[in-house]
Amino acid sequence: METATLHPVAHIRSDFSEKFGIPRQSGLVETLEAQIVFCPEYRRPEALRGLEGFSHLWLIWEFSRARREDWSPTVRPPRLGGNQRLGVFATRSPFRPNPIGLSCVRLAGIRQNTPEGPVLQVLGADLLDGTPIYDIKPYLPYADCRPEAVGGFASEPKEASLQVEIPPALLARVPAEKQSPLLGVLAQDPRPSYQSDPNRVYGMAFAGLEVRFRVAGEWLTVCEIFPPNS
């Protein structure tokens, strides 16, 4: 059987340089901003003609940090606390026979005249910085929205569950336009579902900063924010 060779058409530029802290699905933190930068051979304005008429996009991309030589027919979904195995095709785990991801993002704008060609401004992306994107397709409400659909073990989105407390002096270290997205990410509880030690300090890279925090009960308290490697 012949197989196709896929080549990235673009890469995403996001505030996440590490996997820890990335929202578990797209759209959970709608204030998260990212840019889609096309590879040189795809920097063609005519390839985007008509895209401005759509509010949302599908991104087809690669879990580039989850490449493996083999695969497992079952995985442990974080949504279930990592304690139950389900079939890989019944989950959105990154550990798949082909490490392909699918995300729906809001199109916030198109910057046509940049040194990197046309750049898409998007909101709500759940992608690691530098993730290769293989295709971009418009979201079609009449075809892609199915209100009657059944969502299995993930039928409802995980609501933002934590109250976030950041001392004003620490919050001031975060650029103003990044403060709301950071609060949204932290409220989603970035910790693995199986970790609940109230004394443990967690570290998360976000927007060029290292954010350290503790979680006790329903409260997440940021205890430090500083540039990485400082």
Coordinates of N, CA and C in Angstrom, one line a residue:
M1 N 0.8 -1.2 0.0 CA 0.0 0.0 0.0 C 0.9 1.2 0.0
E2 N 0.6 2.2 -0.9 CA 1.4 3.4 -0.9 C 1.0 4.3 0.2
T3 N 1.9 5.1 0.7 CA 1.7 6.0 1.8 C 2.1 7.4 1.3
A4 N 1.4 8.4 1.8 CA 1.7 9.8 1.4 C 2.8 10.4 2.4
T5 N 3.6 11.2 1.9 CA 4.6 11.9 2.7 C 4.0 13.3 3.0
L6 N 3.9 13.6 4.3 CA 3.3 14.9 4.7 C 4.4 15.9 5.0
H7 N 4.2 17.1 4.6 CA 5.1 18.2 4.9 C 4.4 19.3 5.6
P8 N 5.0 19.9 6.6 CA 4.3 21.0 7.3 C 4.0 22.2 6.3
V9 N 2.9 22.8 6.5 CA 2.6 24.0 5.7 C 2.9 25.2 6.6
A10 N 2.9 25.0 7.9 CA 3.1 26.2 8.8 C 3.6 25.6 10.2
H11 N 3.9 26.5 11.1 CA 4.2 26.2 12.5 C 3.5 27.2 13.3
I12 N 3.2 26.8 14.6 CA 2.5 27.8 15.5 C 3.5 28.4 16.4
R13 N 3.2 29.7 16.7 CA 4.0 30.4 17.6 C 3.1 30.7 18.8
S14 N 3.4 30.0 20.0 CA 2.5 30.1 21.1 C 3.4 30.5 22.4
D15 N 2.7 30.6 23.5 CA 3.4 31.0 24.7 C 3.8 29.7 25.5
F16 N 3.7 28.6 25.0 CA 4.1 27.3 25.7 C 5.4 26.7 25.1
S17 N 6.4 26.8 25.8 CA 7.7 26.2 25.4 C 7.9 24.8 25.9
E18 N 7.0 24.4 26.8 CA 6.9 23.0 27.4 C 5.5 22.5 27.4
K19 N 5.4 21.2 27.5 CA 4.0 20.6 27.4 C 3.2 20.9 28.7
F20 N 3.9 21.0 29.8 CA 3.2 21.2 31.1 C 2.5 22.5 31.1
G21 N 1.2 22.5 31.4 CA 0.4 23.7 31.4 C -0.5 24.0 30.2
I22 N -0.2 23.3 29.1 CA -1.0 23.5 27.9 C -2.4 23.0 28.2
P23 N -3.5 23.8 27.9 CA -4.8 23.3 28.1 C -5.1 22.0 27.4
R24 N -5.9 21.2 28.0 CA -6.1 19.8 27.5 C -6.9 19.7 26.3
Q25 N -7.6 20.8 25.9 CA -8.3 20.8 24.6 C -8.3 22.3 24.1
S26 N -8.5 22.4 22.9 CA -8.5 23.8 22.3 C -9.8 24.5 22.8
G27 N -9.7 25.8 22.9 CA -10.9 26.6 23.2 C -11.2 26.7 24.7
L28 N -10.5 26.0 25.6 CA -10.8 26.0 27.0 C -10.4 27.4 27.6
V29 N -9.3 28.0 27.0 CA -8.8 29.3 27.5 C -8.9 30.2 26.2
E30 N -10.0 30.8 26.0 CA -10.2 31.5 24.7 C -9.3 32.8 24.6
T31 N -8.7 33.3 25.7 CA -7.9 34.5 25.6 C -6.5 34.1 25.1
L32 N -6.1 32.9 25.0 CA -4.8 32.5 24.6 C -4.5 32.9 23.2
E33 N -3.5 33.7 22.9 CA -3.2 34.2 21.6 C -2.1 33.3 21.0
A34 N -2.1 33.1 19.7 CA -1.0 32.4 19.0 C -1.0 32.9 17.6
Q35 N 0.1 32.6 16.9 CA 0.2 33.0 15.5 C 0.6 31.7 14.7
I36 N 0.0 31.7 13.5 CA 0.4 30.6 12.6 C 1.2 31.2 11.5
V37 N 2.5 30.8 11.5 CA 3.5 31.3 10.5 C 3.7 30.2 9.4
F38 N 3.5 30.6 8.2 CA 3.6 29.6 7.1 C 5.1 29.4 6.7
C39 N 5.3 28.1 6.3 CA 6.6 27.8 5.8 C 6.8 28.6 4.5
P40 N 8.1 28.9 4.1 CA 8.4 29.8 3.0 C 7.6 29.4 1.7
E41 N 7.5 28.2 1.4 CA 6.9 27.8 0.1 C 5.4 28.0 0.1
Y42 N 4.8 28.2 1.3 CA 3.3 28.4 1.4 C 2.9 29.8 1.8
R43 N 3.9 30.7 1.7 CA 3.6 32.1 2.0 C 3.0 32.8 0.8
R44 N 1.8 32.3 0.4 CA 1.1 32.8 -0.8 C -0.2 33.5 -0.3
P45 N -0.3 34.8 -0.4 CA -1.6 35.4 0.0 C -2.8 34.8 -0.7
E46 N -2.7 34.4 -1.9 CA -3.8 33.8 -2.6 C -4.3 32.5 -2.0
A47 N -3.4 31.8 -1.3 CA -3.8 30.6 -0.6 C -4.8 30.8 0.5
L48 N -4.9 32.1 1.0 CA -5.8 32.4 2.1 C -7.0 33.2 1.6
R49 N -7.2 33.3 0.3 CA -8.3 34.1 -0.2 C -9.6 33.5 0.2
G50 N -10.4 34.3 0.9 CA -11.7 33.9 1.4 C -11.7 33.4 2.8
L51 N -10.5 33.3 3.4 CA -10.5 32.7 4.8 C -11.0 33.7 5.8
E52 N -11.0 35.0 5.4 CA -11.5 36.0 6.4 C -13.0 35.9 6.6
G53 N -13.7 35.1 5.8 CA -15.1 35.0 6.0 C -15.5 33.9 7.0
F54 N -14.5 33.3 7.6 CA -14.8 32.2 8.6 C -14.3 32.7 10.0
S55 N -15.0 32.3 11.0 CA -14.7 32.7 12.4 C -13.8 31.7 13.1
H56 N -13.8 30.4 12.6 CA -13.0 29.4 13.3 C -12.4 28.5 12.2
L57 N -11.3 27.9 12.7 CA -10.5 27.0 11.8 C -10.2 25.7 12.5
W58 N -10.0 24.7 11.7 CA -9.5 23.4 12.1 C -8.0 23.4 11.8
L59 N -7.2 23.0 12.7 CA -5.8 22.8 12.5 C -5.5 21.3 12.6
I60 N -4.8 20.8 11.7 CA -4.3 19.4 11.7 C -2.8 19.5 11.9
W61 N -2.3 18.9 12.9 CA -0.9 19.1 13.3 C -0.3 17.8 13.9
E62 N 0.9 17.9 14.2 CA 1.7 16.7 14.7 C 2.1 16.9 16.2
F63 N 1.8 15.8 17.0 CA 2.4 15.8 18.3 C 3.9 15.5 18.2
S64 N 4.6 16.6 17.9 CA 6.0 16.4 17.5 C 6.9 16.0 18.7
R65 N 6.4 16.1 19.9 CA 7.2 15.7 21.1 C 6.7 14.3 21.5
A66 N 5.9 13.6 20.8 CA 5.3 12.3 21.2 C 5.6 11.3 20.1
R67 N 6.6 11.4 19.3 CA 6.9 10.4 18.3 C 7.5 9.2 19.0
R68 N 7.0 8.0 18.5 CA 7.4 6.7 19.0 C 7.6 5.7 17.9
E69 N 8.5 4.8 18.1 CA 8.7 3.7 17.1 C 7.6 2.7 17.1
D70 N 6.9 2.5 18.3 CA 5.8 1.5 18.3 C 4.6 2.2 18.9
W71 N 3.5 1.5 19.1 CA 2.3 2.1 19.6 C 1.6 1.1 20.5
S72 N 0.7 1.6 21.4 CA 0.0 0.7 22.3 C -1.5 0.8 22.0
P73 N -2.3 -0.3 21.9 CA -3.7 -0.2 21.7 C -4.5 0.4 22.8
T74 N -3.9 0.6 24.0 CA -4.6 1.2 25.1 C -3.7 2.3 25.7
V75 N -4.4 3.3 26.2 CA -3.7 4.5 26.9 C -4.4 4.8 28.1
R76 N -3.8 5.7 29.0 CA -4.4 6.1 30.2 C -4.8 7.6 30.1
P77 N -6.1 7.9 29.8 CA -6.5 9.3 29.6 C -6.3 10.1 30.9
P78 N -5.6 11.3 30.8 CA -5.5 12.1 32.0 C -6.9 12.5 32.6
R79 N -7.9 12.6 31.7 CA -9.3 13.0 32.2 C -9.8 12.0 33.2
L80 N -9.3 10.7 33.2 CA -9.7 9.7 34.1 C -8.7 9.5 35.2
G81 N -7.8 10.5 35.4 CA -6.8 10.4 36.5 C -5.7 9.5 36.2
G82 N -5.5 9.0 34.9 CA -4.4 8.2 34.6 C -4.4 6.8 35.2
N83 N -5.6 6.4 35.7 CA -5.7 5.1 36.4 C -6.5 4.1 35.6
Q84 N -7.1 4.4 34.5 CA -7.9 3.5 33.7 C -7.5 3.5 32.2
R85 N -7.4 2.3 31.7 CA -7.0 2.2 30.3 C -8.2 2.1 29.4
L86 N -8.1 2.9 28.3 CA -9.1 2.8 27.2 C -8.4 2.6 25.9
G87 N -9.2 2.3 24.9 CA -8.6 2.1 23.6 C -8.1 3.4 23.0
V88 N -6.9 3.4 22.4 CA -6.3 4.6 21.9 C -7.3 5.4 21.0
F89 N -8.1 4.7 20.2 CA -9.0 5.3 19.3 C -10.2 5.9 19.9
A90 N -10.4 5.6 21.2 CA -11.5 6.2 22.0 C -11.0 7.4 22.8
T91 N -9.8 7.9 22.6 CA -9.2 9.0 23.3 C -8.6 10.0 22.4
R92 N -8.1 11.1 22.9 CA -7.3 12.1 22.2 C -5.9 12.1 22.7
S93 N -5.4 11.0 23.2 CA -4.1 10.9 23.7 C -3.1 11.2 22.6
P94 N -2.0 11.9 23.0 CA -0.9 12.2 21.9 C -0.2 10.9 21.5
F95 N -0.3 9.8 22.2 CA 0.5 8.6 21.9 C -0.4 7.7 21.1
R96 N -0.2 7.9 19.7 CA -1.1 7.3 18.7 C -0.2 6.6 17.7
P97 N -0.8 5.7 16.9 CA 0.0 5.1 15.8 C 0.6 6.2 14.9
N98 N -0.2 7.2 14.6 CA 0.3 8.4 13.9 C 0.0 9.6 14.8
P99 N 1.1 10.3 15.2 CA 0.9 11.4 16.2 C 0.2 12.6 15.6
I100 N -1.0 12.5 15.2 CA -1.8 13.6 14.6 C -2.7 14.2 15.6
G101 N -2.7 15.6 15.7 CA -3.7 16.3 16.5 C -4.6 17.1 15.7
L102 N -5.8 17.4 16.3 CA -6.8 18.2 15.7 C -7.3 19.2 16.7
S103 N -7.3 20.5 16.3 CA -7.7 21.6 17.2 C -8.6 22.6 16.4
C104 N -9.6 23.1 17.1 CA -10.5 24.1 16.6 C -10.1 25.4 17.3
V105 N -9.7 26.5 16.5 CA -9.3 27.7 17.0 C -10.2 28.9 16.4
R106 N -10.2 30.0 17.1 CA -10.9 31.2 16.5 C -9.9 32.0 15.7
L107 N -10.3 32.4 14.5 CA -9.5 33.2 13.7 C -9.7 34.7 14.1
A108 N -8.7 35.3 14.7 CA -8.8 36.7 15.2 C -8.4 37.7 14.2
G109 N -7.6 37.3 13.2 CA -7.2 38.2 12.2 C -6.1 37.6 11.3
I110 N -5.9 38.3 10.2 CA -4.9 37.9 9.2 C -4.0 39.1 9.0
R111 N -2.7 39.0 9.3 CA -1.7 40.0 9.0 C -1.0 39.7 7.7
Q112 N -1.3 40.4 6.7 CA -0.9 40.1 5.3 C 0.5 40.5 5.0
N113 N 1.0 41.6 5.5 CA 2.3 42.2 5.1 C 3.3 42.1 6.2
T114 N 3.8 41.0 6.5 CA 4.9 40.8 7.5 C 6.1 40.3 6.8
P115 N 7.3 40.4 7.4 CA 8.5 39.8 6.9 C 8.4 38.3 6.7
E116 N 7.4 37.6 7.4 CA 7.2 36.2 7.2 C 6.0 35.9 6.4
G117 N 5.6 36.8 5.6 CA 4.4 36.6 4.7 C 3.1 36.7 5.6
P118 N 2.0 36.2 5.0 CA 0.7 36.2 5.8 C 0.8 35.4 7.1
V119 N 0.4 36.0 8.2 CA 0.4 35.4 9.5 C -1.0 35.4 10.0
L120 N -1.5 34.2 10.5 CA -2.8 34.1 11.1 C -2.8 34.3 12.6
Q121 N -3.6 35.2 13.1 CA -3.8 35.4 14.5 C -4.9 34.5 15.0
V122 N -4.7 33.7 16.0 CA -5.7 32.7 16.4 C -5.8 32.8 17.9
L123 N -7.0 32.4 18.4 CA -7.3 32.3 19.9 C -7.7 30.9 20.3
G124 N -7.3 30.6 21.5 CA -7.7 29.3 22.1 C -6.9 28.1 21.7
A125 N -5.7 28.3 21.1 CA -5.0 27.1 20.6 C -4.4 26.3 21.8
D126 N -4.2 25.0 21.7 CA -3.7 24.2 22.7 C -2.4 23.5 22.1
L127 N -1.5 24.3 21.5 CA -0.4 23.7 20.8 C 0.9 24.3 21.4
L128 N 1.9 23.4 21.5 CA 3.3 23.8 21.9 C 3.9 24.7 20.9
D129 N 4.7 25.6 21.3 CA 5.4 26.5 20.4 C 6.2 25.7 19.4
G130 N 6.1 26.1 18.2 CA 6.9 25.4 17.1 C 6.2 24.2 16.5
T131 N 5.0 23.8 17.0 CA 4.3 22.6 16.5 C 4.1 22.7 15.0
P132 N 4.5 21.7 14.3 CA 4.2 21.7 12.8 C 2.7 21.5 12.5
I133 N 2.2 22.3 11.6 CA 0.8 22.2 11.2 C 0.8 21.7 9.7
Y134 N 0.0 20.6 9.5 CA 0.0 20.0 8.2 C -1.1 20.5 7.3
D135 N -2.2 21.0 7.9 CA -3.2 21.6 7.1 C -4.1 22.5 7.9
I136 N -4.8 23.4 7.3 CA -5.7 24.3 7.9 C -7.0 24.3 7.1
K137 N -8.1 24.1 7.8 CA -9.4 24.0 7.1 C -10.4 24.9 7.8
P138 N -11.3 25.5 7.1 CA -12.4 26.3 7.7 C -13.4 25.4 8.5
Y139 N -13.8 25.9 9.6 CA -14.8 25.3 10.4 C -16.2 25.6 9.8
L140 N -17.0 24.6 9.5 CA -18.3 24.8 8.9 C -19.4 24.5 10.0
P141 N -20.1 25.4 10.5 CA -21.1 25.2 11.5 C -22.1 24.1 11.1
Y142 N -22.6 24.1 9.9 CA -23.7 23.2 9.5 C -23.2 21.7 9.5
A143 N -21.9 21.6 9.2 CA -21.3 20.2 9.1 C -20.5 19.8 10.3
D144 N -19.9 20.7 11.0 CA -19.0 20.4 12.1 C -19.6 20.4 13.5
C145 N -20.8 21.0 13.6 CA -21.5 21.1 14.9 C -22.6 20.1 14.9
R146 N -22.6 19.2 15.9 CA -23.6 18.2 16.1 C -24.1 18.2 17.5
P147 N -25.1 19.0 17.8 CA -25.6 19.2 19.2 C -26.0 17.9 19.8
E148 N -26.5 16.9 19.0 CA -27.0 15.7 19.5 C -25.9 14.6 19.8
A149 N -24.6 15.0 19.5 CA -23.5 14.0 19.6 C -23.3 13.6 21.1
V150 N -22.9 12.4 21.3 CA -22.6 11.9 22.6 C -21.1 11.8 22.8
G151 N -20.7 12.3 24.0 CA -19.2 12.5 24.2 C -18.5 11.5 25.0
G152 N -19.1 10.4 25.3 CA -18.5 9.3 26.1 C -18.0 9.8 27.4
F153 N -16.8 9.4 27.8 CA -16.3 9.8 29.2 C -15.9 11.2 29.2
A154 N -15.9 11.9 28.1 CA -15.5 13.4 28.1 C -16.7 14.2 27.6
S155 N -17.9 13.9 28.0 CA -19.1 14.5 27.4 C -19.2 16.0 27.8
E156 N -18.6 16.4 28.9 CA -18.7 17.8 29.4 C -17.3 18.3 29.5
P157 N -17.0 19.6 29.1 CA -15.7 20.1 29.3 C -15.4 20.3 30.8
K158 N -14.1 20.1 31.1 CA -13.7 20.3 32.4 C -13.7 21.8 32.7
E159 N -14.6 22.2 33.7 CA -14.7 23.6 34.0 C -13.5 24.1 34.8
A160 N -13.2 25.4 34.6 CA -12.1 26.0 35.4 C -12.4 25.8 36.8
S161 N -11.6 25.0 37.6 CA -11.9 24.6 38.9 C -11.2 25.3 40.0
L162 N -10.2 26.1 39.8 CA -9.4 26.7 40.8 C -9.6 28.2 40.9
Q163 N -9.5 28.7 42.1 CA -9.4 30.1 42.3 C -7.9 30.4 42.3
V164 N -7.5 31.4 41.5 CA -6.1 31.7 41.3 C -5.8 33.0 42.1
E165 N -4.7 32.9 42.9 CA -4.2 34.0 43.7 C -2.8 34.3 43.3
I166 N -2.6 35.5 42.7 CA -1.2 36.0 42.4 C -0.9 37.3 43.1
P167 N 0.1 37.4 43.9 CA 0.4 38.7 44.5 C 0.6 39.7 43.5
P168 N 0.1 41.0 43.7 CA 0.2 42.0 42.7 C 1.6 42.2 42.2
A169 N 2.6 42.1 43.1 CA 4.0 42.4 42.7 C 4.5 41.3 41.7
L170 N 4.0 40.1 41.9 CA 4.4 39.0 40.9 C 3.6 39.2 39.6
L171 N 2.3 39.5 39.7 CA 1.5 39.7 38.5 C 2.1 40.8 37.6
A172 N 2.7 41.8 38.2 CA 3.2 43.0 37.5 C 4.4 42.5 36.6
R173 N 5.0 41.4 36.9 CA 6.1 40.9 36.1 C 5.6 40.3 34.8
V174 N 4.3 40.1 34.6 CA 3.8 39.5 33.4 C 3.3 40.6 32.5
P175 N 3.6 40.6 31.2 CA 3.1 41.6 30.3 C 1.6 41.7 30.4
A176 N 1.0 42.9 30.4 CA -0.4 43.1 30.6 C -1.3 42.2 29.7
E177 N -0.9 42.1 28.4 CA -1.7 41.3 27.5 C -1.6 39.8 27.8
K178 N -0.7 39.4 28.6 CA -0.5 37.9 28.9 C -1.1 37.6 30.3
Q179 N -1.6 38.5 31.0 CA -2.1 38.3 32.4 C -3.4 37.5 32.4
S180 N -4.4 37.9 31.6 CA -5.6 37.2 31.5 C -5.4 35.7 31.0
P181 N -4.7 35.5 29.9 CA -4.4 34.1 29.5 C -3.7 33.3 30.6
L182 N -2.8 33.9 31.3 CA -2.1 33.1 32.4 C -3.1 32.7 33.4
L183 N -4.0 33.6 33.9 CA -5.0 33.3 34.9 C -5.9 32.2 34.4
G184 N -6.3 32.2 33.1 CA -7.1 31.2 32.5 C -6.5 29.8 32.5
V185 N -5.2 29.8 32.2 CA -4.5 28.5 32.2 C -4.4 27.9 33.6
L186 N -4.0 28.8 34.5 CA -3.9 28.3 35.9 C -5.2 27.8 36.5
A187 N -6.3 28.5 36.2 CA -7.6 28.1 36.7 C -8.0 26.8 36.2
Q188 N -7.5 26.3 35.0 CA -7.8 25.0 34.5 C -7.1 23.9 35.3
D189 N -6.2 24.2 36.2 CA -5.5 23.3 37.0 C -4.5 22.5 36.1
P190 N -3.3 23.0 35.8 CA -2.4 22.3 34.9 C -1.8 21.0 35.5
R191 N -2.0 20.7 36.8 CA -1.4 19.5 37.3 C -1.9 18.2 36.7
P192 N -1.1 17.2 36.7 CA -1.7 15.9 36.3 C -2.8 15.5 37.3
S193 N -3.8 14.8 36.9 CA -5.0 14.5 37.7 C -4.6 13.7 38.9
Y194 N -3.5 12.9 38.9 CA -3.2 12.1 40.0 C -2.3 12.7 41.0
Q195 N -2.0 14.0 40.9 CA -1.1 14.7 41.8 C -2.0 15.7 42.6
S196 N -1.9 15.6 44.0 CA -2.6 16.5 44.8 C -1.9 16.9 46.1
D197 N -0.6 16.9 46.1 CA 0.2 17.2 47.3 C 0.1 18.8 47.5
P198 N -0.5 19.3 48.6 CA -0.6 20.7 48.7 C 0.7 21.4 49.0
N199 N 1.8 20.6 49.3 CA 3.1 21.2 49.6 C 4.0 21.2 48.4
R200 N 3.6 20.6 47.4 CA 4.5 20.5 46.2 C 4.4 21.8 45.4
V201 N 5.6 22.3 45.0 CA 5.7 23.5 44.1 C 5.8 23.0 42.7
Y202 N 4.9 23.5 41.8 CA 4.9 23.1 40.4 C 5.5 24.3 39.6
G203 N 6.2 24.0 38.5 CA 6.7 25.0 37.7 C 6.2 24.9 36.3
M204 N 5.8 26.0 35.7 CA 5.3 26.0 34.3 C 5.9 27.2 33.5
A205 N 6.3 26.9 32.3 CA 6.9 27.9 31.4 C 5.7 28.5 30.7
F206 N 5.7 29.8 30.7 CA 4.6 30.5 30.0 C 5.1 31.9 29.5
A207 N 5.0 32.2 28.2 CA 5.3 33.5 27.7 C 6.7 34.0 28.1
G208 N 7.6 33.1 28.0 CA 9.0 33.4 28.4 C 9.3 33.6 29.8
L209 N 8.4 33.1 30.7 CA 8.6 33.3 32.1 C 8.4 31.9 32.8
E210 N 9.0 31.7 33.9 CA 8.8 30.5 34.8 C 7.8 30.9 35.9
V211 N 6.7 30.2 35.9 CA 5.7 30.4 36.9 C 5.6 29.3 37.9
R212 N 5.8 29.5 39.2 CA 5.8 28.5 40.2 C 4.6 28.7 41.1
F213 N 3.9 27.6 41.5 CA 2.7 27.7 42.2 C 2.5 26.4 43.1
R214 N 1.6 26.6 44.1 CA 1.1 25.5 44.9 C -0.4 25.5 44.8
V215 N -1.0 24.3 45.0 CA -2.4 24.1 45.0 C -2.9 23.4 46.3
A216 N -3.8 24.1 47.0 CA -4.3 23.5 48.2 C -5.9 23.7 48.2
G217 N -6.5 22.6 48.1 CA -8.0 22.6 48.0 C -8.4 23.2 46.7
E218 N -9.2 24.3 46.7 CA -9.7 25.0 45.5 C -8.9 26.2 45.2
W219 N -7.7 26.4 45.9 CA -6.9 27.6 45.6 C -5.6 27.2 45.0
L220 N -5.2 28.0 44.0 CA -3.9 27.9 43.4 C -3.2 29.2 43.7
T221 N -2.1 29.1 44.4 CA -1.3 30.3 44.8 C 0.0 30.4 44.1
V222 N 0.2 31.4 43.3 CA 1.5 31.6 42.6 C 2.5 32.1 43.6
C223 N 3.7 31.5 43.7 CA 4.7 31.8 44.7 C 5.9 32.5 44.1
E224 N 6.0 32.4 42.7 CA 7.2 33.0 42.1 C 6.9 33.1 40.6
I225 N 7.4 34.2 40.0 CA 7.4 34.4 38.6 C 8.7 35.0 38.2
F226 N 9.5 34.4 37.3 CA 10.8 35.0 37.0 C 11.2 34.5 35.6
P227 N 12.2 35.2 35.0 CA 12.7 34.7 33.7 C 13.3 33.3 33.8
P228 N 13.3 32.5 32.8 CA 13.9 31.2 33.0 C 15.4 31.3 33.1
N229 N 16.0 30.3 33.8 CA 17.4 30.2 34.0 C 18.0 31.4 34.8
S230 N 17.1 32.1 35.6 CA 17.6 33.2 36.4 C 17.8 32.7 37.9

